[in-house]
Amino acid sequence: MFNYIIKRFKKIVIRILLLLFFLIFLLMTFLYLNYKLSVEYPNPNDVYTYITDNKTDVYLNEKNRGFLKEKNIWALRLDKSGKVTESFGKPREVKDKFNLTDVASFTRYYLADYPVFTYILGDGLLVFAYPKNSLDKLPFNYYNYHNLIFNLWLVVLFIILFLLFVYIFYRLDIRDILKNISPFQKAIDELFEDDFEKLDENGELRDLALSINEANEKYKTLKQSQSKWIRGVSHDVRTPLAKISWELSKADRKDLDIRNIQNQVLKISNILEGLNLTMSLANLDKENFVEKSPVKLIRKLIVDKLNENPTRELIFENKLAKQNQEIKMDSNLFYRMLENILKNSLIYTGGKIWTTIMDADDKLIITILDEGGGVDESIIKRINEEDLTNITSHGLGIFIAKQIAELHGGSFLIRNRKTGLEVSFIFDLMN
């Protein structure tokens, strides 16, 4: 889920950057269009400079008239009394003589709705008039009317486009999120159902899909394991219960074989103890594991079993290249793991038993080999498949040892040899 959020955040950042570039592009377009519109009409100061530079005995000579005509500008020259002494293109509605208030008015504002610009020539004035609705007489006296209107519409258009893009991205994100989340919602609703459909483990929500599929697989495995446990335990308990029932059904209580009943009760107790142990392994906190050398535990185990079985021959072979090799373990569980296998060999075989520890290829290998007749291959198959159906109590002990090995991050290998049964535990060495 965290990766999905990161990926979604990256997409948001990328889209924000795209929008930023888009806004920069719009700004550049805005500036360019403004520039194009600003050069549609010449600056009045430039017009005045051109006229004065090219005047002869009059200001509005042929050359200057041609220039004004080309720029669509008409002009007046007034003397100090306000009378028009020279003109070019003057409209009819414009007077031929102006008083002081007229001059003050059109100098500040407009002349017959024409934007005009006034320059002093000695004791007179030179007036340039631009077309109506071309320039605005703002405080700085120079602004393109069409440019203003165009810019206002352009700003409105850009805002609309920007909002449109934001809305489109929003809808796309919502659609993608709903599209991606919908299968997960359905999968969660059907997580523990028999018709659960495995989620596609590709795409942005790959980690979440993996977690949900893994949870369903664990549930199925747990369900199957529970079923196998029930069948296995019921089978193992049925036989001693039947023997107890048969003893108790005897008419004469004096004929009761108390020792046999006690043995059967002990078998049931051992089965339930193994069941409780395997169930508790699933909830064990590995954080409490500590780094220890397994050599000391193996020696203690062999000494304990020799004390219990003084007539048996237990051989320990230490083939470690480095004697200080350690693995993270729970000492009690690790001891129980090895004890289960060694105890089975002691109970079901009568020859020598070898316990070997060695290191190779960054692996620590512990092997227990006996001189018995081995076990049926079907039992080995069921142990590997975690199927306890029709497995006797000694098979349960092997299964518990397998669980403990896997809890310690190791692997379990059981196989028949010519000399007997060989059980190996393989662990990664600590660097």
Coordinates of C-alpha atoms in Angstrom, one line a residue:
M1 CA 0.0 0.0 0.0
F2 CA 2.9 2.4 0.8
N3 CA 4.4 1.8 -2.6
Y4 CA 1.0 2.6 -4.2
I5 CA 0.9 5.9 -2.3
I6 CA 4.4 6.7 -3.3
K7 CA 3.6 5.9 -7.0
R8 CA 0.4 7.9 -6.8
F9 CA 2.3 10.8 -5.2
K10 CA 4.8 10.7 -8.0
K11 CA 2.0 10.9 -10.6
I12 CA 0.6 13.9 -8.8
V13 CA 4.0 15.6 -8.8
I14 CA 4.5 14.8 -12.5
R15 CA 1.0 16.2 -13.3
I16 CA 1.6 19.3 -11.3
L17 CA 4.9 19.9 -13.2
L18 CA 3.0 19.4 -16.4
L19 CA 0.4 21.9 -15.4
L20 CA 3.2 24.3 -14.4
F21 CA 4.9 23.9 -17.8
F22 CA 1.4 24.4 -19.4
L23 CA 1.0 27.7 -17.4
I24 CA 4.4 28.8 -18.4
F25 CA 3.5 28.1 -22.0
L26 CA 0.3 30.1 -21.6
L27 CA 2.3 33.0 -20.1
M28 CA 4.8 33.0 -22.9
T29 CA 1.9 32.9 -25.4
F30 CA 0.3 35.8 -23.5
L31 CA 3.4 37.9 -23.7
Y32 CA 4.0 37.1 -27.3
L33 CA 0.4 38.0 -28.3
N34 CA 0.7 41.2 -26.3
Y35 CA 3.9 42.1 -28.1
K36 CA 2.3 41.4 -31.5
L37 CA -0.7 43.6 -30.7
S38 CA 1.5 46.4 -29.2
V39 CA 3.3 46.9 -32.5
E40 CA 0.1 47.2 -34.5
Y41 CA 0.2 51.0 -33.9
P42 CA 3.4 53.0 -33.6
N43 CA 4.4 54.7 -30.4
P44 CA 3.4 58.5 -30.6
N45 CA 6.9 59.5 -29.6
D46 CA 8.3 57.6 -32.5
V47 CA 5.8 59.3 -34.9
Y48 CA 6.8 62.7 -33.5
T49 CA 10.5 61.9 -33.9
Y50 CA 10.0 60.8 -37.5
I51 CA 7.9 63.9 -38.4
T52 CA 10.3 66.4 -36.9
D53 CA 13.3 64.6 -38.5
N54 CA 11.8 64.8 -42.0
K55 CA 10.1 68.3 -41.9
T56 CA 11.0 70.9 -44.4
D57 CA 9.5 74.3 -44.4
V58 CA 6.3 72.6 -43.2
Y59 CA 5.8 69.7 -40.9
L60 CA 3.2 67.8 -42.9
N61 CA 5.1 67.5 -46.2
E62 CA 4.6 64.8 -48.7
K63 CA 7.0 62.3 -47.1
N64 CA 5.5 62.8 -43.7
R65 CA 2.0 62.6 -45.1
G66 CA 2.9 59.2 -46.7
F67 CA 4.2 58.0 -43.4
L68 CA 1.1 59.1 -41.5
K69 CA -1.2 57.5 -44.2
E70 CA 0.7 54.2 -43.9
K71 CA 0.2 54.2 -40.2
N72 CA -3.5 55.3 -40.4
I73 CA -2.9 58.4 -38.4
W74 CA -4.2 61.9 -39.1
A75 CA -2.5 65.1 -37.8
L76 CA -3.0 68.8 -37.1
R77 CA -0.7 71.7 -36.5
L78 CA -2.1 74.5 -34.4
D79 CA -0.7 78.0 -33.9
K80 CA -0.7 79.8 -30.5
S81 CA -4.2 81.0 -31.1
G82 CA -5.6 77.5 -31.6
K83 CA -6.1 77.8 -35.3
V84 CA -5.3 74.8 -37.6
T85 CA -2.3 75.9 -39.8
E86 CA -1.5 72.4 -41.2
S87 CA -3.5 69.2 -41.4
F88 CA -3.6 65.7 -42.9
G89 CA -6.6 63.5 -43.0
K90 CA -8.6 65.7 -40.6
P91 CA -12.2 64.4 -40.2
R92 CA -15.0 66.9 -41.0
E93 CA -16.4 66.8 -37.4
V94 CA -13.1 68.1 -36.1
K95 CA -13.0 71.9 -35.8
D96 CA -10.6 74.2 -37.6
K97 CA -10.0 76.4 -34.5
F98 CA -9.7 75.4 -30.9
N99 CA -9.9 77.4 -27.7
L100 CA -7.9 76.8 -24.5
T101 CA -10.4 74.5 -23.0
D102 CA -10.6 72.4 -26.1
V103 CA -6.8 72.0 -26.1
A104 CA -6.8 71.1 -22.4
S105 CA -9.6 68.5 -23.0
F106 CA -8.1 66.6 -26.0
T107 CA -4.6 66.8 -24.5
R108 CA -5.9 64.9 -21.4
Y109 CA -8.6 62.8 -23.0
Y110 CA -10.0 62.5 -26.6
L111 CA -10.7 64.7 -29.6
A112 CA -14.0 63.8 -31.2
D113 CA -13.6 60.2 -29.8
Y114 CA -10.2 60.0 -31.4
P115 CA -7.2 59.2 -29.1
V116 CA -4.8 62.1 -29.8
F117 CA -1.3 62.9 -28.6
T118 CA 0.0 66.4 -28.4
Y119 CA 3.5 67.8 -28.8
I120 CA 4.8 71.4 -28.4
L121 CA 6.3 73.1 -31.5
G122 CA 7.7 76.5 -30.5
D123 CA 4.6 78.6 -30.1
G124 CA 2.2 76.0 -31.5
L125 CA 1.1 72.4 -31.1
L126 CA 1.5 69.2 -33.2
V127 CA -1.4 66.8 -32.8
F128 CA -1.4 63.1 -33.9
A129 CA -4.8 61.3 -33.9
Y130 CA -5.2 57.5 -34.0
P131 CA -8.3 55.6 -35.2
K132 CA -11.2 55.4 -32.9
N133 CA -11.1 52.4 -30.4
S134 CA -7.5 51.8 -31.2
L135 CA -5.7 53.3 -28.2
D136 CA -6.9 54.1 -24.7
K137 CA -6.0 57.4 -23.0
L138 CA -5.0 55.9 -19.7
P139 CA -2.8 57.9 -17.3
F140 CA 0.2 56.8 -19.3
N141 CA -1.6 57.9 -22.4
Y142 CA -0.8 54.8 -24.4
Y143 CA -2.7 51.5 -24.4
N144 CA -4.3 49.4 -27.1
Y145 CA -8.0 49.1 -26.6
H146 CA -8.3 45.9 -28.6
N147 CA -5.3 44.6 -26.7
L148 CA -7.1 45.2 -23.4
I149 CA -10.3 43.4 -24.5
F150 CA -8.3 40.6 -26.0
N151 CA -6.2 40.1 -22.9
L152 CA -9.3 39.9 -20.7
W153 CA -10.8 37.2 -22.9
L154 CA -7.4 35.5 -23.0
V155 CA -7.1 35.4 -19.2
V156 CA -10.7 34.0 -19.0
L157 CA -9.8 31.4 -21.6
F158 CA -6.6 30.4 -19.8
I159 CA -8.4 30.1 -16.5
I160 CA -11.1 27.9 -18.1
L161 CA -8.5 25.7 -19.8
F162 CA -6.5 25.4 -16.6
L163 CA -9.6 24.4 -14.6
L164 CA -10.6 22.0 -17.4
F165 CA -7.2 20.3 -17.2
V166 CA -7.4 20.0 -13.4
Y167 CA -10.9 18.5 -13.7
I168 CA -9.8 16.1 -16.4
F169 CA -6.8 14.9 -14.3
Y170 CA -9.1 14.7 -11.2
R171 CA -11.6 12.5 -13.1
L172 CA -8.8 10.3 -14.5
D173 CA -7.3 9.8 -11.0
I174 CA -10.7 9.0 -9.5
R175 CA -11.5 6.6 -12.3
D176 CA -8.1 4.9 -12.0
I177 CA -8.3 4.7 -8.2
L178 CA -11.8 3.2 -8.3
K179 CA -10.8 0.8 -11.1
N180 CA -7.8 -0.3 -9.1
I181 CA -9.5 -0.5 -5.8
S182 CA -12.7 -2.2 -6.9
P183 CA -11.1 -5.7 -7.4
F184 CA -9.5 -5.4 -4.0
Q185 CA -12.7 -4.6 -2.3
K186 CA -14.3 -7.6 -3.9
A187 CA -11.3 -9.7 -3.0
I188 CA -11.5 -8.6 0.6
D189 CA -15.2 -9.4 0.8
E190 CA -14.6 -12.9 -0.6
L191 CA -11.2 -13.4 1.1
F192 CA -12.2 -16.4 3.1
E193 CA -14.7 -17.8 0.6
D194 CA -14.1 -21.0 -1.5
D195 CA -14.8 -19.0 -4.7
F196 CA -12.0 -16.4 -4.0
E197 CA -10.4 -15.3 -7.3
K198 CA -6.7 -14.6 -7.1
L199 CA -5.9 -11.0 -7.8
D200 CA -3.6 -9.9 -10.6
E201 CA -0.2 -9.3 -9.1
N202 CA 0.9 -6.6 -11.6
G203 CA 0.4 -2.8 -11.6
E204 CA 0.7 -0.1 -9.0
L205 CA -1.1 -2.1 -6.3
R206 CA 1.1 -5.1 -6.8
D207 CA 2.2 -5.3 -3.1
L208 CA -1.3 -5.1 -1.9
A209 CA -2.4 -7.8 -4.3
L210 CA 0.4 -10.0 -3.1
S211 CA -0.5 -9.4 0.5
I212 CA -4.2 -10.3 -0.1
N213 CA -3.3 -13.4 -2.2
E214 CA -0.8 -14.4 0.4
A215 CA -3.4 -14.0 3.2
N216 CA -5.9 -16.1 1.3
E217 CA -3.2 -18.8 0.7
K218 CA -2.4 -18.8 4.4
Y219 CA -6.0 -19.1 5.2
K220 CA -6.4 -22.1 2.8
T221 CA -3.2 -23.6 4.2
L222 CA -4.5 -23.1 7.7
K223 CA -7.8 -24.6 6.8
Q224 CA -6.2 -27.6 5.2
S225 CA -3.7 -28.0 8.1
Q226 CA -6.6 -27.9 10.6
S227 CA -8.4 -30.5 8.7
K228 CA -5.2 -32.6 8.6
W229 CA -4.6 -32.1 12.2
I230 CA -8.1 -33.1 13.1
R231 CA -7.8 -36.3 11.0
G232 CA -4.3 -37.1 12.3
V233 CA -5.1 -36.4 16.0
S234 CA -8.4 -38.3 15.9
H235 CA -6.6 -41.3 14.3
D236 CA -3.7 -41.2 16.9
V237 CA -6.1 -40.8 19.8
R238 CA -8.6 -43.4 18.6
T239 CA -6.2 -46.3 19.1
P240 CA -5.3 -45.7 22.7
L241 CA -8.9 -44.8 23.5
A242 CA -10.0 -48.1 22.0
K243 CA -7.4 -50.0 24.2
I244 CA -8.6 -48.1 27.3
S245 CA -12.2 -48.8 26.4
W246 CA -11.4 -52.5 25.9
E247 CA -9.7 -52.7 29.3
L248 CA -12.5 -51.0 31.0
S249 CA -15.1 -53.3 29.4
K250 CA -13.7 -56.3 31.3
A251 CA -16.2 -57.8 33.7
D252 CA -13.7 -58.5 36.3
R253 CA -11.9 -55.4 37.5
K254 CA -9.0 -57.6 38.8
D255 CA -8.1 -58.3 35.2
L256 CA -7.6 -54.6 34.4
D257 CA -4.1 -53.9 33.0
I258 CA -3.5 -50.7 34.9
R259 CA -0.1 -50.2 33.3
N260 CA -1.5 -50.6 29.8
I261 CA -4.2 -47.9 30.6
Q262 CA -1.5 -45.6 32.0
N263 CA 0.6 -46.1 28.8
Q264 CA -2.4 -45.3 26.6
V265 CA -3.2 -42.2 28.7
L266 CA 0.4 -41.1 28.4
K267 CA 0.2 -41.5 24.6
I268 CA -2.9 -39.3 24.5
S269 CA -1.1 -36.8 26.8
N270 CA 2.0 -36.7 24.5
I271 CA -0.2 -36.2 21.4
L272 CA -2.1 -33.3 23.0
E273 CA 1.2 -31.8 24.2
G274 CA 2.6 -32.0 20.7
L275 CA -0.6 -30.5 19.3
N276 CA -0.4 -27.6 21.8
L277 CA 3.3 -27.0 21.0
T278 CA 2.7 -26.8 17.2
M279 CA -0.2 -24.4 17.7
S280 CA 2.0 -22.2 20.0
L281 CA 4.8 -22.1 17.4
A282 CA 2.7 -20.0 15.0
N283 CA 2.5 -17.2 17.6
L284 CA 6.1 -17.3 18.9
D285 CA 8.0 -14.0 18.8
K286 CA 11.3 -14.5 17.0
E287 CA 12.6 -11.2 18.5
N288 CA 13.5 -13.1 21.6
F289 CA 15.9 -15.4 19.7
V290 CA 19.6 -15.0 20.6
E291 CA 22.8 -15.9 18.9
K292 CA 24.2 -19.2 20.2
S293 CA 26.4 -22.0 19.2
P294 CA 24.4 -25.3 18.7
V295 CA 27.4 -27.4 19.7
K296 CA 26.8 -27.0 23.4
L297 CA 23.1 -27.9 23.0
I298 CA 24.0 -31.0 21.0
R299 CA 26.5 -32.2 23.6
K300 CA 24.0 -31.6 26.4
L301 CA 21.3 -33.5 24.5
I302 CA 23.6 -36.5 24.0
V303 CA 24.7 -36.5 27.6
D304 CA 21.1 -36.4 28.7
K305 CA 20.1 -39.3 26.5
L306 CA 23.1 -41.4 27.4
N307 CA 22.2 -41.0 31.1
E308 CA 18.6 -42.2 30.2
N309 CA 19.9 -45.0 27.9
P310 CA 23.4 -46.1 29.2
T311 CA 23.5 -49.2 27.0
R312 CA 23.1 -47.3 23.8
E313 CA 25.9 -46.0 21.6
L314 CA 25.5 -42.4 20.7
I315 CA 28.2 -40.9 18.5
F316 CA 28.8 -37.1 18.1
E317 CA 31.0 -35.9 15.2
N318 CA 32.0 -32.3 15.2
K319 CA 33.2 -31.4 11.7
L320 CA 33.0 -27.6 12.0
A321 CA 35.8 -25.7 10.3
K322 CA 35.1 -22.8 12.7
Q323 CA 34.1 -23.9 16.2
N324 CA 32.5 -20.6 17.1
Q325 CA 29.7 -20.8 14.5
E326 CA 26.4 -19.4 15.8
I327 CA 22.8 -19.1 14.7
K328 CA 19.8 -17.2 16.2
M329 CA 17.7 -19.6 18.2
D330 CA 15.4 -20.3 21.1
S331 CA 17.5 -22.8 23.2
N332 CA 14.5 -24.7 24.5
L333 CA 12.9 -25.2 21.1
F334 CA 16.2 -26.0 19.4
Y335 CA 16.8 -28.6 22.0
R336 CA 13.3 -30.0 21.6
M337 CA 13.8 -30.1 17.8
L338 CA 16.9 -32.4 18.0
E339 CA 15.5 -34.4 20.9
N340 CA 12.4 -35.4 19.0
I341 CA 14.5 -37.0 16.3
L342 CA 17.0 -38.5 18.6
K343 CA 14.3 -39.9 20.9
N344 CA 12.5 -41.5 17.9
S345 CA 15.8 -43.2 16.9
L346 CA 16.3 -44.5 20.5
I347 CA 12.7 -45.8 20.7
Y348 CA 12.4 -47.4 17.2
T349 CA 15.9 -48.5 16.5
G350 CA 18.5 -50.6 18.3
G351 CA 21.9 -49.8 16.7
K352 CA 24.3 -46.9 16.7
I353 CA 23.1 -43.3 16.3
W354 CA 25.3 -40.6 14.8
T355 CA 24.8 -36.9 15.3
T356 CA 27.0 -34.8 13.0
I357 CA 27.5 -31.0 12.8
M358 CA 29.4 -29.4 9.9
D359 CA 29.6 -26.1 8.0
A360 CA 29.8 -25.8 4.2
D361 CA 29.0 -23.0 1.7
D362 CA 27.8 -20.6 4.5
K363 CA 25.4 -23.3 5.8
L364 CA 25.3 -25.1 9.1
I365 CA 24.2 -28.7 8.8
I366 CA 23.1 -30.9 11.7
T367 CA 22.4 -34.6 10.8
I368 CA 21.0 -37.4 12.9
L369 CA 21.5 -40.9 11.3
D370 CA 20.4 -44.2 12.9
E371 CA 20.8 -47.9 12.0
G372 CA 17.1 -48.7 11.9
G373 CA 15.0 -49.8 9.1
G374 CA 13.9 -46.3 8.2
V375 CA 10.2 -45.3 7.7
D376 CA 7.7 -45.8 5.0
E377 CA 8.1 -43.4 2.1
S378 CA 4.4 -42.5 2.3
I379 CA 5.1 -41.2 5.8
I380 CA 8.0 -39.1 4.6
K381 CA 5.7 -37.7 1.8
R382 CA 3.0 -36.9 4.3
I383 CA 5.5 -35.1 6.7
N384 CA 6.8 -33.0 3.7
E385 CA 3.2 -32.2 2.8
E386 CA 2.2 -31.5 6.4
D387 CA -0.4 -34.2 6.2
L388 CA -0.8 -36.0 9.6
T389 CA -3.4 -38.4 8.3
N390 CA -2.6 -42.0 9.4
I391 CA 0.7 -41.0 11.0
T392 CA 1.6 -42.5 14.3
S393 CA 2.9 -40.4 17.3
H394 CA 6.5 -40.7 16.2
G395 CA 5.6 -39.1 12.9
L396 CA 4.1 -36.2 14.9
G397 CA 7.4 -35.7 16.7
I398 CA 9.2 -35.5 13.3
F399 CA 6.6 -33.0 12.1
I400 CA 7.1 -30.8 15.2
A401 CA 10.9 -30.9 14.6
K402 CA 10.3 -29.8 11.0
Q403 CA 8.2 -26.9 12.3
I404 CA 10.8 -25.7 14.8
A405 CA 13.5 -25.9 12.1
E406 CA 11.4 -23.7 9.7
L407 CA 10.7 -21.3 12.6
H408 CA 14.4 -20.8 12.9
G409 CA 14.7 -20.0 9.2
G410 CA 16.1 -23.4 8.4
S411 CA 15.1 -26.3 6.1
F412 CA 14.3 -29.9 7.0
L413 CA 15.4 -32.9 5.1
I414 CA 14.3 -36.5 5.8
R415 CA 15.3 -39.5 3.8
N416 CA 15.9 -43.2 4.1
R417 CA 19.5 -44.4 3.8
K418 CA 20.9 -48.0 3.5
T419 CA 22.0 -47.7 7.1
G420 CA 18.7 -46.3 8.4
L421 CA 16.8 -43.0 8.6
E422 CA 18.7 -39.7 8.1
V423 CA 17.2 -36.4 9.3
S424 CA 19.1 -33.1 8.4
F425 CA 18.6 -29.6 9.6
I426 CA 20.2 -26.8 7.4
F427 CA 20.6 -23.2 8.6
D428 CA 22.2 -20.1 7.2
L429 CA 25.3 -19.1 9.1
M430 CA 25.5 -15.7 10.7
N431 CA 28.0 -13.3 9.0

